[in-house]
Coordinates of N, CA, C and O in Angstrom, one line a residue:
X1 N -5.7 28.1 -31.6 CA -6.7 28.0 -32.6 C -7.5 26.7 -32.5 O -8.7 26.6 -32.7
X2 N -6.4 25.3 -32.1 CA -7.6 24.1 -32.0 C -8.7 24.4 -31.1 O -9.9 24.0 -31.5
X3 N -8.5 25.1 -29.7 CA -9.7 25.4 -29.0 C -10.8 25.6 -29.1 O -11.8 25.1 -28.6
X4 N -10.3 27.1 -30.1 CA -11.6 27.7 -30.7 C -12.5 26.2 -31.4 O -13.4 25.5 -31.1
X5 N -11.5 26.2 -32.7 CA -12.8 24.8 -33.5 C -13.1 24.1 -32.8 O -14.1 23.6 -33.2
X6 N -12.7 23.5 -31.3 CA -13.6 22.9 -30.6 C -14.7 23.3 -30.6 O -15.7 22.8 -31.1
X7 N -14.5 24.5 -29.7 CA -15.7 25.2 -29.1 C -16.5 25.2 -30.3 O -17.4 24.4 -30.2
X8 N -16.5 25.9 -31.3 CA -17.2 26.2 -32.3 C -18.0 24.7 -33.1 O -19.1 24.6 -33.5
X9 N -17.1 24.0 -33.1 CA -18.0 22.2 -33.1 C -18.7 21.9 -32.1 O -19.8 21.5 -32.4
X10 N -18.4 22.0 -30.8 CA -19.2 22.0 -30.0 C -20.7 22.9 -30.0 O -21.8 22.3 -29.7
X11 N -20.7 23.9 -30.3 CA -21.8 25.2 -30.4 C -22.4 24.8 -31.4 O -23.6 24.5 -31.2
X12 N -22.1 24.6 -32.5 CA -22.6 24.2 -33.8 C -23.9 22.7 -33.6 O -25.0 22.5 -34.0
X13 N -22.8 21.6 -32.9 CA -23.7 20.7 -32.4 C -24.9 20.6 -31.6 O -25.9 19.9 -31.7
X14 N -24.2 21.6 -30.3 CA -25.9 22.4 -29.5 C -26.6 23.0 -30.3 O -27.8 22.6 -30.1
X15 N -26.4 23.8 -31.2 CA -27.1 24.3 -32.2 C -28.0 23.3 -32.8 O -29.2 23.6 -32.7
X16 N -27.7 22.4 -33.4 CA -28.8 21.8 -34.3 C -29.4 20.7 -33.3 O -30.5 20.2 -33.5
X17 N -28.7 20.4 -32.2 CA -29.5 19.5 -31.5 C -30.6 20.1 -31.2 O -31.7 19.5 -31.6
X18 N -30.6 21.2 -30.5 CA -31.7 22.1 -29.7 C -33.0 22.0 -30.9 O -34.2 21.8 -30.9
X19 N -32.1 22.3 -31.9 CA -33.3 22.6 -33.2 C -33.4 21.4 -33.4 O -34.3 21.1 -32.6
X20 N -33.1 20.6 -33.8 CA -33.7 19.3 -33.7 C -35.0 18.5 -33.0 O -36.0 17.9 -33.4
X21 N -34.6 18.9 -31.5 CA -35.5 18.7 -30.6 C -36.9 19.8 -30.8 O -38.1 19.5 -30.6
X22 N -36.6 20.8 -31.1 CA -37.8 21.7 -31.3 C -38.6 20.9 -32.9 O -39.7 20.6 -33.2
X23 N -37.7 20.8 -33.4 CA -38.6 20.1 -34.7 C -39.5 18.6 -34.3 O -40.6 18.1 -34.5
X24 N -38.4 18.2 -33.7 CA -38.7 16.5 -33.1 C -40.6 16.7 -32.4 O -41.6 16.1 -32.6
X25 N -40.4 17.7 -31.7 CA -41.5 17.8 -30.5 C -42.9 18.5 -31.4 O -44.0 18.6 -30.9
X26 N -42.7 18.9 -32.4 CA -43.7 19.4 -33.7 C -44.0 18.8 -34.7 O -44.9 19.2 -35.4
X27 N -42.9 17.3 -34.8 CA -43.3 16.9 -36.1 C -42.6 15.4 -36.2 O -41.5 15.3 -35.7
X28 N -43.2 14.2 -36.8 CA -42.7 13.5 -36.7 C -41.1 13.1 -37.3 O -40.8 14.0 -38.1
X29 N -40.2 12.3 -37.3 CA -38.6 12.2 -37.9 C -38.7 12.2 -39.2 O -37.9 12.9 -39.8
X30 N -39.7 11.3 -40.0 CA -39.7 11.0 -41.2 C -39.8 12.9 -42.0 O -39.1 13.4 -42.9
X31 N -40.6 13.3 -41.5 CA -41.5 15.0 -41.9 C -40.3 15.5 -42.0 O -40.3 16.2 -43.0
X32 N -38.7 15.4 -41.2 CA -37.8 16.6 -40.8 C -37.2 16.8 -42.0 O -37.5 15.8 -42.7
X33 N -36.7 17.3 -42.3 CA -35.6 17.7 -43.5 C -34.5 18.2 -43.1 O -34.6 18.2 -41.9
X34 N -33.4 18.6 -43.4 CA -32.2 18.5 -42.9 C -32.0 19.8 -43.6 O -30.8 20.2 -43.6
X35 N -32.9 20.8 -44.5 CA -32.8 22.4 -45.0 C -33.5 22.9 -43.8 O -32.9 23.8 -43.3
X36 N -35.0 22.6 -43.0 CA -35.6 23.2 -42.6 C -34.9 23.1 -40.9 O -35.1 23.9 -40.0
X37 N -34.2 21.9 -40.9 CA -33.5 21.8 -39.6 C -32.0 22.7 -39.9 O -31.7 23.4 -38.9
X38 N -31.0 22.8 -41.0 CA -30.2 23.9 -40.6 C -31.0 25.5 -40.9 O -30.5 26.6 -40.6
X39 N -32.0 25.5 -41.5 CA -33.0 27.2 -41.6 C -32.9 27.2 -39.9 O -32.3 28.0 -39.3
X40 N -33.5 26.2 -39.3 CA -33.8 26.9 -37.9 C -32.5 26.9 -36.7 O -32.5 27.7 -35.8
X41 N -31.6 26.2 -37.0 CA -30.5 26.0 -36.5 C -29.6 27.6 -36.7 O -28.9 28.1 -35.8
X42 N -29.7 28.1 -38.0 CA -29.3 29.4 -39.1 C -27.7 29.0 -39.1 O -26.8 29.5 -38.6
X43 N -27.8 27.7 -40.1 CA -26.5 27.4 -40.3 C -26.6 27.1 -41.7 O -27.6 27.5 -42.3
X44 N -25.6 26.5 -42.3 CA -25.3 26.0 -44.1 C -25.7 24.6 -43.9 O -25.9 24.0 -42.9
X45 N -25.7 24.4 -45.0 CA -26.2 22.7 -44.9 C -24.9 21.9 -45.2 O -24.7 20.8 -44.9
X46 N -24.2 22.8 -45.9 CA -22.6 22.0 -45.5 C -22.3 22.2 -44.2 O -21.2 21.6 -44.1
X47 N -22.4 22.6 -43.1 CA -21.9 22.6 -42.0 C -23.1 21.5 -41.7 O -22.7 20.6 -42.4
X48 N -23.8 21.2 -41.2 CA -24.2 20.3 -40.9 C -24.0 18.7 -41.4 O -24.1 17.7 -40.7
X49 N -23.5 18.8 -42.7 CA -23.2 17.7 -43.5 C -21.9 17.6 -43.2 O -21.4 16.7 -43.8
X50 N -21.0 18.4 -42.2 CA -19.7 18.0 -41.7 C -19.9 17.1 -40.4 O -19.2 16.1 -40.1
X51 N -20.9 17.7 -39.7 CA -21.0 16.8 -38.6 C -22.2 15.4 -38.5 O -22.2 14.5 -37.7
X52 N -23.0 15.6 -39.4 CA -23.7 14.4 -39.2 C -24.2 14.2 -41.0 O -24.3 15.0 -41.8
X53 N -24.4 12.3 -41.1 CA -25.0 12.1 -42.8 C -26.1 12.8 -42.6 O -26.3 13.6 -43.4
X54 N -27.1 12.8 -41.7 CA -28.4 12.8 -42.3 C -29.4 13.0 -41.1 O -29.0 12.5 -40.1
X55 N -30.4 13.6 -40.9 CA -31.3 13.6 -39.8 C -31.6 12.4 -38.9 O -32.1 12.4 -37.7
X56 N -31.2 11.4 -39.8 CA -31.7 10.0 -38.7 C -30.1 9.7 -38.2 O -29.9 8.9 -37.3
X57 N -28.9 10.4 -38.9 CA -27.5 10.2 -37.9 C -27.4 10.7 -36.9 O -26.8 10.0 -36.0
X58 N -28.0 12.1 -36.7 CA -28.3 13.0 -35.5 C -28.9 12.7 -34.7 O -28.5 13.2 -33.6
X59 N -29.8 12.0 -34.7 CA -30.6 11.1 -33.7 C -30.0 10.1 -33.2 O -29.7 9.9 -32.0
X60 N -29.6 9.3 -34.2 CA -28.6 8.5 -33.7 C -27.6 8.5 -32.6 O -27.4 7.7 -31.8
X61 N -27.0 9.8 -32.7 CA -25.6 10.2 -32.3 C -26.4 10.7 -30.7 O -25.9 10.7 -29.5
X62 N -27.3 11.0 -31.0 CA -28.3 11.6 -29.7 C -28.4 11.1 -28.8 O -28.4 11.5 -27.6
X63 N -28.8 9.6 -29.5 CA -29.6 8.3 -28.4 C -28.2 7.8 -27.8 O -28.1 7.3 -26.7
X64 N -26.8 8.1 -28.8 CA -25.8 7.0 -28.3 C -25.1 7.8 -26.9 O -24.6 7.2 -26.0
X65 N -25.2 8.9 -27.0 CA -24.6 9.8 -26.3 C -25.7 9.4 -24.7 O -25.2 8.8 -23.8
X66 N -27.1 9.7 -24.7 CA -28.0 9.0 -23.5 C -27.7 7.6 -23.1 O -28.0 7.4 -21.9
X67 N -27.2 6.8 -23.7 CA -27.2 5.7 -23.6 C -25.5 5.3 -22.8 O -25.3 4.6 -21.8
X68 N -24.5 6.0 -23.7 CA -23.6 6.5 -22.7 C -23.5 6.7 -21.4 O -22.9 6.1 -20.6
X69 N -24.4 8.0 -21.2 CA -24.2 8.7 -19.8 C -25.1 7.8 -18.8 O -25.0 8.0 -17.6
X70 N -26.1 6.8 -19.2 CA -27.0 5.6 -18.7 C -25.9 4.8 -18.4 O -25.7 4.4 -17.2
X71 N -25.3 4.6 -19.0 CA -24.0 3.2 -18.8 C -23.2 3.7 -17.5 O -23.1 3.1 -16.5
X72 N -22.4 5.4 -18.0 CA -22.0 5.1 -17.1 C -22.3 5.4 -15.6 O -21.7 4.9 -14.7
X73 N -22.9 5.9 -15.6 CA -24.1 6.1 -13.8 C -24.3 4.7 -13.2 O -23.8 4.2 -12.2
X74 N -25.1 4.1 -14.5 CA -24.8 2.4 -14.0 C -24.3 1.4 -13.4 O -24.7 0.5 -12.6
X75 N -22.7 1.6 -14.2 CA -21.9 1.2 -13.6 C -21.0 1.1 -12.9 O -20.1 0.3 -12.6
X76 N -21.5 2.5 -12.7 CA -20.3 3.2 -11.1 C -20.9 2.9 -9.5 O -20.4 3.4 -8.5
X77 N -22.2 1.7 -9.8 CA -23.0 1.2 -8.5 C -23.1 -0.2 -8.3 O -23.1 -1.0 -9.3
X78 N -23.3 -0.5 -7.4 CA -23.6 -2.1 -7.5 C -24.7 -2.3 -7.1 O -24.9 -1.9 -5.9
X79 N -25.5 -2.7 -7.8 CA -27.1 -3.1 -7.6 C -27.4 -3.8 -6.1 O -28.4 -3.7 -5.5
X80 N -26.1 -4.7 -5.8 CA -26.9 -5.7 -5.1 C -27.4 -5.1 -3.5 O -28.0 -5.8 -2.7
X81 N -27.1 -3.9 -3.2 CA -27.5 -3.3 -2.5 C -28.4 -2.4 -2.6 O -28.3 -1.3 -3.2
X82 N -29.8 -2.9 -1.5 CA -31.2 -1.9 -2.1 C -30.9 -0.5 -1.7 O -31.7 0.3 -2.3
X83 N -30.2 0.0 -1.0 CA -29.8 1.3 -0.6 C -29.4 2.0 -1.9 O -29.8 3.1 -2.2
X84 N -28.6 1.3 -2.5 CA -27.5 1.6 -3.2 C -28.3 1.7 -4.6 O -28.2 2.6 -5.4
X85 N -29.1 0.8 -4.7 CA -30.1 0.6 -5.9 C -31.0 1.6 -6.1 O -31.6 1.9 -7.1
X86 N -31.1 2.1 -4.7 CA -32.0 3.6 -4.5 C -31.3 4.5 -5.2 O -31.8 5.0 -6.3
X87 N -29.7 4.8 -4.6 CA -29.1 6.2 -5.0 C -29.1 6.1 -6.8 O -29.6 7.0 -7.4
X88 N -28.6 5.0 -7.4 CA -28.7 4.7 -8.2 C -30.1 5.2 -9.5 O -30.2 6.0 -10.4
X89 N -30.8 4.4 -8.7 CA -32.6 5.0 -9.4 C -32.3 6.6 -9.3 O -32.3 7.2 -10.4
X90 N -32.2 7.4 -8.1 CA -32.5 8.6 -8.1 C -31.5 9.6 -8.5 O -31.5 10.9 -8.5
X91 N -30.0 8.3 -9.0 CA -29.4 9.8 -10.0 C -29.8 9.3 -11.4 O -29.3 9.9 -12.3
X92 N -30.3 8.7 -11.7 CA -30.5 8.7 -13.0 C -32.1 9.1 -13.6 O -32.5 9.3 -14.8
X93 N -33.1 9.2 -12.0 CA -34.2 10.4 -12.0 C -33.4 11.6 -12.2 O -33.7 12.2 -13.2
X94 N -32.2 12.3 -11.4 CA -32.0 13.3 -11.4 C -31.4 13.7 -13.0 O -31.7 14.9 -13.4
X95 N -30.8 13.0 -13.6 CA -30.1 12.8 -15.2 C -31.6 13.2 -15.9 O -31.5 14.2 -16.7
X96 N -32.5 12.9 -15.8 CA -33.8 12.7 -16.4 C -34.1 14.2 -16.6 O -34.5 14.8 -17.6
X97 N -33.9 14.8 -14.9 CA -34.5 16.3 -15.2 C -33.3 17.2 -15.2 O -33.5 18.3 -15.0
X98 N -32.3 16.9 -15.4 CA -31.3 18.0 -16.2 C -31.1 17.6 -17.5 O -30.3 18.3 -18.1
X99 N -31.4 16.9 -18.1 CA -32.0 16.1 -19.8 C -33.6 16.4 -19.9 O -34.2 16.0 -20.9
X100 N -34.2 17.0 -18.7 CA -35.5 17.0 -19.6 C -36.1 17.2 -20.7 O -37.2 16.7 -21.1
X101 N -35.2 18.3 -21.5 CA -35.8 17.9 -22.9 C -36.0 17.4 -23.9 O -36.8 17.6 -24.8
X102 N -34.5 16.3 -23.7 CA -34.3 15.6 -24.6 C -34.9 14.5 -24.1 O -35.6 13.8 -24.9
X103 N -34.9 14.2 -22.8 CA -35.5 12.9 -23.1 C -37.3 12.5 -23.0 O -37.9 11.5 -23.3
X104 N -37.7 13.8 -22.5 CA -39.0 14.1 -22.9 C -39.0 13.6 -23.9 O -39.7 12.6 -23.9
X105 N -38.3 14.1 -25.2 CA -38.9 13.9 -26.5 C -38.7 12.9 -27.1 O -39.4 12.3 -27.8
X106 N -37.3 12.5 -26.6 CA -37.0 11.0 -27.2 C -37.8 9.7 -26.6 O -38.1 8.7 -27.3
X107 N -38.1 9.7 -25.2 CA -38.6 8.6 -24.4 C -40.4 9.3 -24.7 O -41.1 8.3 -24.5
X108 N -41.1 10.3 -24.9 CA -42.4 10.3 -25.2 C -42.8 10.7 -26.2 O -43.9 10.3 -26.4
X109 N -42.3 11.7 -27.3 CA -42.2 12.3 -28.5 C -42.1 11.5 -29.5 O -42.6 10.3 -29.4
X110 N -41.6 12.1 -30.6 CA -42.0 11.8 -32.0 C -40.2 11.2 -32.4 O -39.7 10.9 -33.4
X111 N -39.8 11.0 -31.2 CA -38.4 10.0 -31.5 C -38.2 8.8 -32.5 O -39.0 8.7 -33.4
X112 N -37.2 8.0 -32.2 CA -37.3 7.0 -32.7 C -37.5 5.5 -31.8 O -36.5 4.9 -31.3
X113 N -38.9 5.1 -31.8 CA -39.2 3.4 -31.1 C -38.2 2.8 -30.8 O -38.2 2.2 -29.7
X114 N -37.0 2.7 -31.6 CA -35.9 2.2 -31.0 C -35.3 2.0 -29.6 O -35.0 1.1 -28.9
X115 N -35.3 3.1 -29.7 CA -34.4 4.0 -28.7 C -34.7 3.7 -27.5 O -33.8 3.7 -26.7
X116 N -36.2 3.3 -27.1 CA -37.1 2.6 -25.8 C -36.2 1.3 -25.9 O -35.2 1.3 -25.2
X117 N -36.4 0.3 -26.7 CA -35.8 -0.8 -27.0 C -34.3 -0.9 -26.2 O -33.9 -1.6 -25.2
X118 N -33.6 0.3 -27.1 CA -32.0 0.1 -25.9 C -31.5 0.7 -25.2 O -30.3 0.7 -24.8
X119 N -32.8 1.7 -24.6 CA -32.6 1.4 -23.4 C -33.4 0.8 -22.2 O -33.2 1.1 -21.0
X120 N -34.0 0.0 -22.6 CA -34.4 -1.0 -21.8 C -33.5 -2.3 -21.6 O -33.6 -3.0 -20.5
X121 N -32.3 -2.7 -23.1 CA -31.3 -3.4 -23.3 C -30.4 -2.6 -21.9 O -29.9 -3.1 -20.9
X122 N -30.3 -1.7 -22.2 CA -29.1 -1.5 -21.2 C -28.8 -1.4 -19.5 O -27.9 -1.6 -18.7
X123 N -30.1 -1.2 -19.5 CA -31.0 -1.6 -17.8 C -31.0 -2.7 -17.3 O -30.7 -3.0 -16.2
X124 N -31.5 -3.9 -18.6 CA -31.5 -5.1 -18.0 C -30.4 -5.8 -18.2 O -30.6 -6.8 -17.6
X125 N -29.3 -5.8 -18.6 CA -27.7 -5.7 -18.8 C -27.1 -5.3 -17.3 O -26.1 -5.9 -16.7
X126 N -27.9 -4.3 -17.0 CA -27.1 -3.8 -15.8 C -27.6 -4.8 -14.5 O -26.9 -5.6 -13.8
X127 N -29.1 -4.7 -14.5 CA -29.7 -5.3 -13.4 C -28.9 -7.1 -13.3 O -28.5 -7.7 -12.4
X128 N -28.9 -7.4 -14.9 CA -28.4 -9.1 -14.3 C -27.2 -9.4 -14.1 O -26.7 -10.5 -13.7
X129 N -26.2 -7.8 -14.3 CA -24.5 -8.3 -13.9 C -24.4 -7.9 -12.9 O -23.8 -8.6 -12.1
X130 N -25.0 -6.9 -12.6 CA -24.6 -6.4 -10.7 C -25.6 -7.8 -9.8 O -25.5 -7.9 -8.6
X131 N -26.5 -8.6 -10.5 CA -27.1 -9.4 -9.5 C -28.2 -8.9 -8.7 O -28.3 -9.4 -7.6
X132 N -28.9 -8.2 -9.0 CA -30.1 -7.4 -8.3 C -31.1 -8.4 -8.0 O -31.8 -8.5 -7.1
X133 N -30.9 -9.4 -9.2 CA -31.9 -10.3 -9.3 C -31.4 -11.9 -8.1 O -32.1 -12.9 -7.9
X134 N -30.5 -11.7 -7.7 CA -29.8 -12.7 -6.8 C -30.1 -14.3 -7.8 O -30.5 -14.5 -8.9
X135 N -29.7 -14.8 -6.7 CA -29.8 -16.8 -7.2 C -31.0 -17.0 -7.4 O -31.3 -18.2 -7.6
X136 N -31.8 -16.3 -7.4 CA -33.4 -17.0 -7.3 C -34.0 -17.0 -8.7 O -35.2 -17.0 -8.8
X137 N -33.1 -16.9 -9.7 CA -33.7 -17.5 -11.0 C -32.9 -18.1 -11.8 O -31.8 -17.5 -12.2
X138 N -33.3 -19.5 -12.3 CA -32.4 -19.7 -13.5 C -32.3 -18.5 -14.7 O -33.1 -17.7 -14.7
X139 N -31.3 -18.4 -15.8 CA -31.1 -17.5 -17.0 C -32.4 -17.4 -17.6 O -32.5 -16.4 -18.4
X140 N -33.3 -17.9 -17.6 CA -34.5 -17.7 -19.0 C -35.3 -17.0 -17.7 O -35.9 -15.9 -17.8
X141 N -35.4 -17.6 -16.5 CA -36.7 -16.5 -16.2 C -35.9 -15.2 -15.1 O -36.4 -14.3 -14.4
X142 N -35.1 -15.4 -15.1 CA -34.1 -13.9 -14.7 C -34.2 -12.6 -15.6 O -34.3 -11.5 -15.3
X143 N -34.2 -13.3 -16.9 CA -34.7 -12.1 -18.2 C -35.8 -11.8 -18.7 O -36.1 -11.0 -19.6
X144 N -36.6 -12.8 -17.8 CA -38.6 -12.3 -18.3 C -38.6 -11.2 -16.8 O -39.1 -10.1 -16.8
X145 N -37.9 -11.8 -15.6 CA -38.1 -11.0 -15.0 C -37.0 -9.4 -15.1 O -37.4 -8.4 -14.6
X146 N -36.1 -9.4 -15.6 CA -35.4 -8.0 -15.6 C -36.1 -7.4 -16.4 O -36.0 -6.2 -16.5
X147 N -37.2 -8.1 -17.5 CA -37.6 -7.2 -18.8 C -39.1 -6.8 -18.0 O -39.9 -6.0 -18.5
X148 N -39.4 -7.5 -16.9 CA -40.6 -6.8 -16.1 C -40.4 -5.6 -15.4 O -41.2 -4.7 -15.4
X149 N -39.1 -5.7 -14.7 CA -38.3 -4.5 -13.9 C -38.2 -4.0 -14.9 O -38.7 -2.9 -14.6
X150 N -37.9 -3.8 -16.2 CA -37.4 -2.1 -16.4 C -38.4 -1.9 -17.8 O -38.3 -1.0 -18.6
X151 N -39.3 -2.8 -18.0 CA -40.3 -2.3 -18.7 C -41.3 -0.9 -17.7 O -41.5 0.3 -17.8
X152 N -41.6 -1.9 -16.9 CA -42.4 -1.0 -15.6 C -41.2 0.6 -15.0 O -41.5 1.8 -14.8
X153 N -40.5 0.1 -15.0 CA -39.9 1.4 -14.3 C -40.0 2.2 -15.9 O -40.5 3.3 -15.7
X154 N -39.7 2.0 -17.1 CA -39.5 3.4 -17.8 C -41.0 3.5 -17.8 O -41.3 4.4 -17.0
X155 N -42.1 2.8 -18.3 CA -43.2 3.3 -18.1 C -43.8 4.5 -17.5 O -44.3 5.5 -17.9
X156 N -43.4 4.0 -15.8 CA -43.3 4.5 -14.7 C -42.8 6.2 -15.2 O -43.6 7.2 -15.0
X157 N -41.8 6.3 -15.7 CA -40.8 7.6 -15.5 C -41.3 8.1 -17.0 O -41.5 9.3 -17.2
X158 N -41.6 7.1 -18.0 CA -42.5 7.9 -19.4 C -43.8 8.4 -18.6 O -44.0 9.6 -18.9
X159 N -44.7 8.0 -18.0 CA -45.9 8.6 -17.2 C -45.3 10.1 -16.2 O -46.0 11.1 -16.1
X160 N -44.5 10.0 -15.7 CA -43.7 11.3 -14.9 C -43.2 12.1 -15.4 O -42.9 13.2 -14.8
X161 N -42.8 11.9 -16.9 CA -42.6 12.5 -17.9 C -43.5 13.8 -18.5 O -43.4 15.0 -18.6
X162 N -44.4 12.7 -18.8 CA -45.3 13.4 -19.4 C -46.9 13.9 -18.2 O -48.0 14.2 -18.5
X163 N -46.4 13.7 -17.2 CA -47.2 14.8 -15.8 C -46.8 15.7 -15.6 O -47.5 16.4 -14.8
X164 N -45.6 16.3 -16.2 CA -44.9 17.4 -15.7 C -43.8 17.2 -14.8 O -43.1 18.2 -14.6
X165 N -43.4 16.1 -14.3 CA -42.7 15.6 -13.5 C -42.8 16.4 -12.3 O -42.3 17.4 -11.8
X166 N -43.7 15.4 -12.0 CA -44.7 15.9 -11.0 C -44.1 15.5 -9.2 O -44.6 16.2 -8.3
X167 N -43.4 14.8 -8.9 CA -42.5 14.0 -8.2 C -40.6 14.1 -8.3 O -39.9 13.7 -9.2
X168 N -40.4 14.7 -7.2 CA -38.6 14.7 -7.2 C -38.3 13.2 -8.0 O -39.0 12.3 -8.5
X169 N -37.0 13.5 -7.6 CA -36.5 12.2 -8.5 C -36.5 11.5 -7.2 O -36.9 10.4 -7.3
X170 N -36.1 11.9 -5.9 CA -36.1 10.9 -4.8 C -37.3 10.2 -5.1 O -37.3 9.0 -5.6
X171 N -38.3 10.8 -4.8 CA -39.7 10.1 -4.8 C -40.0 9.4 -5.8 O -40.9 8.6 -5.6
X172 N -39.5 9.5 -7.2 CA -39.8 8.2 -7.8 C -39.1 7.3 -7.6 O -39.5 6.2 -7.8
X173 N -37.6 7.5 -7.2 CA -36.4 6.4 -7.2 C -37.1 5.2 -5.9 O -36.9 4.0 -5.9
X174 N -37.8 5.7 -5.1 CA -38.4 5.0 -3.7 C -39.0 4.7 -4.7 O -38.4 4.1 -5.7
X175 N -40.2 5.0 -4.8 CA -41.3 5.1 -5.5 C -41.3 3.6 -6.7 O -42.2 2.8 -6.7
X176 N -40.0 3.2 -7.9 CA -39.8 2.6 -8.6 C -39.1 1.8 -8.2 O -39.1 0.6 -8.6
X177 N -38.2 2.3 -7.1 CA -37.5 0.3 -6.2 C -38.5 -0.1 -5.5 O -38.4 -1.3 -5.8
X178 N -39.6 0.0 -4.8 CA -40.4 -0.1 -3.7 C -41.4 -1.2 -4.4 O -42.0 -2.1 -3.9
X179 N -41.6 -0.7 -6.0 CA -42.2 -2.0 -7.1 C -41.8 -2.6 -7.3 O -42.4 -3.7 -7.2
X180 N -40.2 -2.7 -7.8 CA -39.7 -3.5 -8.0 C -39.2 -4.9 -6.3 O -39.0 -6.1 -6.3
X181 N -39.0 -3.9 -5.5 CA -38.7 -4.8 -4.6 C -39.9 -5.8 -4.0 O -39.7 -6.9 -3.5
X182 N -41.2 -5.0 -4.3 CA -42.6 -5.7 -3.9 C -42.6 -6.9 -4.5 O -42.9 -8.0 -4.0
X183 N -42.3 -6.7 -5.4 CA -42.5 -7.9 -6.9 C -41.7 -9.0 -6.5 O -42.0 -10.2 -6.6
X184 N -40.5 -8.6 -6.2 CA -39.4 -9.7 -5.9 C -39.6 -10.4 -4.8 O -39.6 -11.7 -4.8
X185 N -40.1 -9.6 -3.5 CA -40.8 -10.3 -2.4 C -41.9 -11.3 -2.8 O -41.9 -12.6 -2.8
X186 N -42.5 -10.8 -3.0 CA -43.9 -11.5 -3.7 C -43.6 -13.1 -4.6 O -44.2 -14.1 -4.6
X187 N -42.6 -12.9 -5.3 CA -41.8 -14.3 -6.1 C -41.1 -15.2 -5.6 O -41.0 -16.3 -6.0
X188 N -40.7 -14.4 -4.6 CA -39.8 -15.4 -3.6 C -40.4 -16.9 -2.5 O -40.1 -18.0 -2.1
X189 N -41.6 -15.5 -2.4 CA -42.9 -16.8 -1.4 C -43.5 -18.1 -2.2 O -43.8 -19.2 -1.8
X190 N -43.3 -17.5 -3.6 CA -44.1 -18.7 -4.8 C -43.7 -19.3 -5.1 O -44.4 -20.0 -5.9

């Protein structure tokens, strides 16, 4: 019997997520309502009120869950190798297009602003512990420069985003080290 209510919590939560995201991509968060998100879901609004407070919890629980599966890809690499910093970039392009819907909507949609915010925190967290950035900066301009690296790269992947994703994930993972590594070259001579 516990299996089942897994499963069935589990389905219930695909359920309103999906609907969620369909509402998200039509209308701004503040607009959503949490009757017209379980009407499209075709659930009770007590069943939704078992698993989340409120439309902005869901989102919540949304972003933390991305932010998660970011961490851990992350952390299962060590930056300080550009090779490595490749495979790196290009599974977490590939994360992007098996999430394409969600993060379409959250990283270019009618999301929450936030959400850019941490995960840009969590990128440059990664970049200054693995050392991507080497000895070549004291702490204050180590973090003007990681907040240049991963401002420019989501840009980058919000613009690919919203092209259709138009480019494998290989080719932007080159594509987004290849700037970043330009840049670093370029600083090193100065």
């Amino acid at each position: 019997m516990p299996i089942k209510m897994d499963r069935r919590k589990k389905y219930t939560q695909m359920v309103l997520k999906e609907s969620f995201l369909k509402l998200l991509n039509e209308k701004q968060l503040s607009s959503i309502t949490v009757k017209e998100l379980c009407q499209l879901a075709d659930i009770n609004r007590s069943t939704f009120y078992s698993h989340y407070a409120d439309q902005y919890d869901l989102l919540s629980k949304m972003e933390e869950e991305i932010i998660e599966d970011m961490n851990k890809y992350l952390s299962e690499c060590n930056f300080t190798k550009e090779d490595e910093s490749e495979q790196v970039t290009e599974k977490l392009m590939e994360y992007i297009v098996k999430n394409k819907k969600v993060c379409q909507t959250l990283l270019c949609g009618n999301g929450d602003a936030s959400f850019l915010e941490k995960v840009m925190l969590v990128a440059k967290e990664n970049i200054k512990k693995n050392g991507f950035l080497g000895n070549h900066f004291n702490e204050d301009t180590a973090d003007y420069w990681s907040t240049f690296i991963v401002s420019g790269g989501i840009y980058v992947i919000k613009n690919w985003l919203e092209r259709g994703m138009d480019k494998t994930p290989r080719e932007m993972a080159l594509m987004i080290n290849a700037f970043a590594s330009s840049g670093m070259n370029m600083l090193k001579f100065h």
